[in-house]
Amino acid sequence: TSNEPPAAQQSAAPSPAAGGGTDNDRPGREVKIGFSAPAADHGWIAAIAKNAEEAAKQYSDVTFVPVEPTNDINQQISAVESLIQQKVDVLVLLPNDGEQLNQVARRAMDAGIPVVNLDRIFPDKLSYRTWIGGDNYGMGVAAGHYIGRKLKEKGVTDPVILEIQGIATLPLTQERSKGFEDALRAYGYRVTARQDAQFTVESGTEVATNLLQAHKKIDAIWNHDDDQGVGVLAAIKEAGRNEFFMVGGAGSANAMREIQSGTSVLECTVTYSPTMAGSAVKLARLIAQGKGMSDLVEHQVPQSITLASETITKDNVEQYLPLGFES
Amino acid sequence: MTETKQAARQGALARALPGAARLRLGRVGEARHVGLILALALLAVVGLITRPENFATSANLVSILALASTIGVITVGMTFVIIGGGIDLSVGAVMALASVWATTLATQSYGPWVMAMCAILVGTGAGLINGILIAYGRLVPFIATLAMLVAARGLAQRISDRKTQLIRPENGAIVELSTTRVLGLPLLVYIFALVVVVGWIVLNRTTFGRRTFAVGGNPEAARLAGIDVRRHTMLLYAISGFCCGVAAILIMARTTTGSSTHGDLYELDAIAAVIIGGTLLTGGRGSIIGSILGLLIFTVITNLFILNGLNTSDQLIAKGLIIVAAVLLQRRGLVGRRT
Amino acid sequence: MTETKQAARQGALARALPGAARLRLGRVGEARHVGLILALALLAVVGLITRPENFATSANLVSILALASTIGVITVGMTFVIIGGGIDLSVGAVMALASVWATTLATQSYGPWVMAMCAILVGTGAGLINGILIAYGRLVPFIATLAMLVAARGLAQRISDRKTQLIRPENGAIVELSTTRVLGLPLLVYIFALVVVVGWIVLNRTTFGRRTFAVGGNPEAARLAGIDVRRHTMLLYAISGFCCGVAAILIMARTTTGSSTHGDLYELDAIAAVIIGGTLLTGGRGSIIGSILGLLIFTVITNLFILNGLNTSDQLIAKGLIIVAAVLLQRRGLVGRRT
Amino acid sequence: MPSPAPLLRMRGIVKHFPGVRALDGVDLDVHAGEVHCLLGQNGAGKSTLIKVLSGAHRPDAGEVLLDGRPVRLADPTAAMRAGIATIYQELDLVDGLTVAENIFLGHEHAAFGFVRRREANRAAAGLLARLGHPEIHPATEVGRLSPASKQVVSMARALSHNARLIIMDEPSAALAHDEVANLFRVIRELTAQGVAVVYISHRLEEIREIGDRVTVLKDGRTVAVGLPARDTPTSRIVSLMTGRDVEYVFPPRPAPAAERPEVLRVEGLTLPGHFADISFTVGAGEIVGLAGLVGSGRSEIIETIYGARRPSAGRVLLDGKPVRPGSTRHAVRLGMGLAPEERKAQALLLEEPVARNITLAGLSRYARFGWLDRRAELAEANRLAEVLDIRPRDVRRPVKTLSGGNQQKAVLARWLTERTAADGAGGLRLLLLDEPTRGVDVGARAELYAVIRRLADRGIGVLLVSSEVPEVLGLADRVLVIREGRLVHEAPATELDEHRVLDLVMVARHGTKEGSGD
Ligand SMILES: Nc1ncnc2c1ncn2[C@@H]1O[C@H](COP(=O)(O)OP(=O)(O)OP(=O)(O)O)[C@@H](O)[C@H]1O
Ligand SMILES: Nc1ncnc2c1ncn2[C@@H]1O[C@H](COP(=O)(O)OP(=O)(O)OP(=O)(O)O)[C@@H](O)[C@H]1O
Ligand SMILES: [Mg+2]
Ligand SMILES: [Mg+2]
């Protein structure tokens, strides 16, 4: 696609496509990049942390200062406070909750430390210099379109469509569901039942096991997250069901291999790539060194960058497999 | 006080039944479990009314049992520990660690039997460490097993590099525990049943079980009666660890993976099931049947919610109310005021 | 046995000190806290060695105190409940519920004072329900408060529609508790200190406090002495709920939000702090100072990890080991074998 | 005798427990200024009756009149308000609180809810001094006190209410001879002020010494009201209590065997702070008594022999084999048994049935490869309940529903289980008894003595600690006198009498006062 993601590998290693070969990759002023993200108890988040760290390692002029990842807001606030105290040059923040961390991000900006806001957005534009993240709404739309189109083609009239969300209290989950709903509406369909899991394999198994009992005939399932998808697939296999097809989310290597096999109910996944963390670190470095993005005309890094959510099916999976993260 | 009252009520109940019925009721039907069985029956009625076409199907009942089996196995070990006067917060984490260890590439290269052995060894080993810290290091069980929880999760993350580890196709025998059925039930349900039966026998029919009640009820008296309280305590945690190892095999079978995220908050569910089942948190009293009934109540509640398509928030509120109602129904006053 | 031994050892220690030193050591320095203080000192030394330029800065110390204050307030209430022979698993969820309730649009329209009152009322109310269920409904504390945990989280999600609720600018007075500093310390640290001091006075200098020890240590004796054990028990949970309400105000100040996700797993941290601090999980013995020291140990550990940028897995492993080491250091045998 | 209108009058009190009619229409009259003794066998209902009186139990029927007016004693507070204070049979103190806090628990010295500690400590010190125990410090944590001191605190607590009626449920069970004298002095002071005392004890000689009138309970019924304490013959009281004639005698001693094989040898046993350099032996079939004051270290000595404490020096040999220090399991395997001092804290599983309490120490005897033969277990428990007359006879009841004396019997029964050489372990060789008859009634005592003697006759060695000197002298073959943790005298029981023993242990007390020590 035209939107060829920047990294050639699972990590966000610098590659020619991402402005490699330009002056930007050459060592510049020494910068200290602070990094804080939720605890890596999940494949996607783990990939985020890893991509960030690997991107930082590419540059001799970057000192990478990650702080304790935590799922407790109170502690993440303290962690960011400690980074401010350590006077890092720039911060990359993936907050547990954008609204709750807004205040402390703002404090960093006020202290003259630019904040690169990763993924979960701060409500206050004064709290970040640049936002880079995935398109949650778009992800839901992509999944909705895939399911809607396919069921329309089959001529199904009143389909049973299930949705397995991730953690329900996260805004990103709600956006995904909204996009999904809106896209399905275009086909005259709606979600029959919706349950949330915890982004873990086990919770996926548990919720899917019960859902499969609740619906004896299913037409399609959208599962928000490929990590928990492993568990969902296990439950489906255990129940011996295959009358439906399933769409995944995020784009893990596992999911792509399933799609590639052609025998799985998982036919498709919509991406939400953790490579954004590598990009965020690169942007942070550029910002701290006062550089712009060399492919763009502007001298400064843009204020906001939204990744596109792509639809991976059997037809294009070869191309995406190298980008899939190991969940 | 309250216990005596309850005893009176139970006594009255027992007398009211004709002799034969009393006999036939047997263990499971003991007065102390009647409330739990009632609560379960009530939930079943709700299921039958709200989802007649889904609830009482054999597929759904199998699902419930399969869902219950992982925590169920852990609950058996937890019952031993709690009756023995302790507590084990590390169960979920130890299960995760065992599942991860058993699914590393290195372990997987030796085939399914070695993987299963590995899970059990890791679980038992972690339990043994808990036991040694508590019995010989004199750590409070709450703290020692909390430390184990934290450390085991960390280690599981290290080993798995925070990735979900898939079971390779050549080791599919493990996964078959969940997919192969005998007489309509997946193999893992039989494993669960086996653990329950063996646990029940050990607790109620052996000297070890009897001593467990003594160690939990009055450790000083047990010591002065010539029981090696420390060794016994250590073994109780080893049993709990062993159960976590078995549970790890089951979760591997169900999810086809090993992962450091498995078993999150299992400790709370398992402890809650044990206590709802009538085991005293202070030790010395309890029953495995009660624990399993308690656990089934939890599992059926979740099943009902999802069958009825409740959203999580409402599920949580309803769950809180049902727990209170179930316990009130079961035993106003059985266990007295204190934990 | 072991307790008596420990008592003897403490006695010996006390006698070994010259009179004046003993006096000056006072409560905080009581022999039973010496181990905790040592552990804390050791952690400080580690901090000074590994991060000399960051650890002992006033900004960092303020940060530690600010981080500790939310759970700290909860820990005070938890200490009362545990000394009184109970346990409160619902603290984190009740705090979340109070924060959500206090930040709804409706509540926010009445200004910061009403918001604060609302948080405290909701917290105390939830605590009172716990207390009534336990004292008069005779539910086991573990189960009653677990049910409250589940239900309060669900209710908080319902009220907030699972969204994070921002404090509106006109109610910024609440946020100022965290941003305004007096003598270098944010106001919320003073609130924390106030709760600790009041809690200490109530526990150690009032009849209510002393009776709490009796209710937890020997409820039957307390009843025979004419204490209304049930009412007392109920009040203990109300205190805990009140503390959750105060903690909700603090977390609102720190995060500028009310959210159903606040306070996740605070119950484990609070209980762990209380127990590391030397309070018996079975009730009847304990101290607020100990709990706070226990909490500070946890907070400092986290702080050290943050400063040293350890990765999560290693942090968890290290944390597990440090907990064990700290407790071994503090009191080989103080609390005896049982929880 | 005394004034016409009694201070307290109880009429037709009935109280049921599940499966037991503990009180079945009991009457009791108590006059101001008298010591009214309540007698009855273990389980007769004495404790239950006084719990009704103190508001701890609500009666199913019957009425209570104070000063002729009916009162409802719905809870302990109501009883206290009515001027009734109680010393319960089971210690009802809070270990985590100080002596003063325990004494004033529920009626603290306080202003606006704040405790006035200094005032409370002063008042507590006064009460303790009055009880003859100024050495108990009001600020000490009660958990650190010995059982005897706790008993004193309980008494101080009862005194602190300034009650008109004080109930004492076996207050002397945990006290030694000289302390009982102290207690009596206080009781006399109280009665002189017009306070009435209800006194329960199984020691008939005490009744004779302190009592004015006696009410006897049997199986929850009053069988005799207001007998004069001094003039009623003991035999009559005993036969009222038991319904038969029991001779309060010790079993005959066999002629001292010239050559007894040695069962126990203790050499230079030392536990710093408790006792030092203790050496003695116990022969097969011999009963050896340890006499001494409370606090002289006797309990510690036998606990150390048993492996429950680790000595700093010395060794213990059983049948010539060294006993592993600090391992009760090893001691039991070699054939030792211990009936400890505090039955509730150290011996009983209160929630468990009597049968399981009895068989706890010898479980493997009813098991093969760890598998229990529950029928054999139950049969043995039933047999022992029969032998010791444990009531009610149903061994499946939780032990906590038994009366105090019957609980004590269950503790003893544990070590009387049949052991044969076939056990492999070699059977019981040495029985250590710490206050074995505490709270046991007269009739049962005689049986118990007989049982102990029969054990000895089978070649088992017995080491007996008792604060009742007559018991030591009557039952033991040989007596060892312990004073301040040292063995100071050893003699055949026949060569000693009560005065001589008291002198020997008292010397110690004077000795310390003069600072001479040993
Ligand atoms: N809580 C209870 N539950 C059931 N039965 C009880 C309870 N308390 C006492 N009993 C029974 O009531 C009867 C009377 O007991 P009580 O304690 O009054 O005897 P007692 O005369 O004080 O005996 P002792 O001299 O041994 O102390 C006994 O049979 C006892 O087993
Ligand atoms: N850990 C301790 N701390 C303080 N004092 C103790 C401790 N252990 C025992 N004592 C005291 O030491 C003394 C010895 O008690 P011990 O039980 O040995 O006496 P005894 O001779 O066996 O008397 P009894 O007739 O009660 O059995 C008691 O007065 C007790 O208060
Ligand atoms: Mg009695
Ligand atoms: Mg003693």
Short mmCIF file of C-alpha atoms in Angstrom, two decimals, chain A residues 154 212 216-219 236-237 239-246 263-267:
data_model
loop_
_atom_site.label_atom_id
_atom_site.label_comp_id
_atom_site.label_asym_id
_atom_site.label_seq_id
_atom_site.Cartn_x
_atom_site.Cartn_y
_atom_site.Cartn_z
CA LYS A 154 -24.08 -13.89 1.34
CA LEU A 212 -20.93 -19.62 22.37
CA LYS A 216 -26.47 -21.41 19.01
CA LYS A 217 -26.02 -19.95 15.58
CA ILE A 218 -23.59 -17.16 14.96
CA ASP A 219 -22.75 -15.37 11.73
CA ILE A 236 -14.21 -21.99 19.58
CA LYS A 237 -12.08 -25.02 18.86
CA ALA A 239 -16.78 -26.08 21.31
CA GLY A 240 -16.23 -27.44 17.82
CA ARG A 241 -18.03 -24.54 16.16
CA ASN A 242 -17.29 -23.16 12.68
CA GLU A 243 -20.52 -21.88 11.21
CA PHE A 244 -19.30 -18.28 11.43
CA PHE A 245 -16.24 -16.20 10.63
CA MET A 246 -14.26 -13.97 12.91
CA THR A 263 -8.58 -23.16 7.67
CA SER A 264 -9.36 -20.99 10.63
CA VAL A 265 -12.57 -19.13 11.41
CA LEU A 266 -10.34 -16.10 11.77
CA GLU A 267 -10.47 -14.59 8.31
#
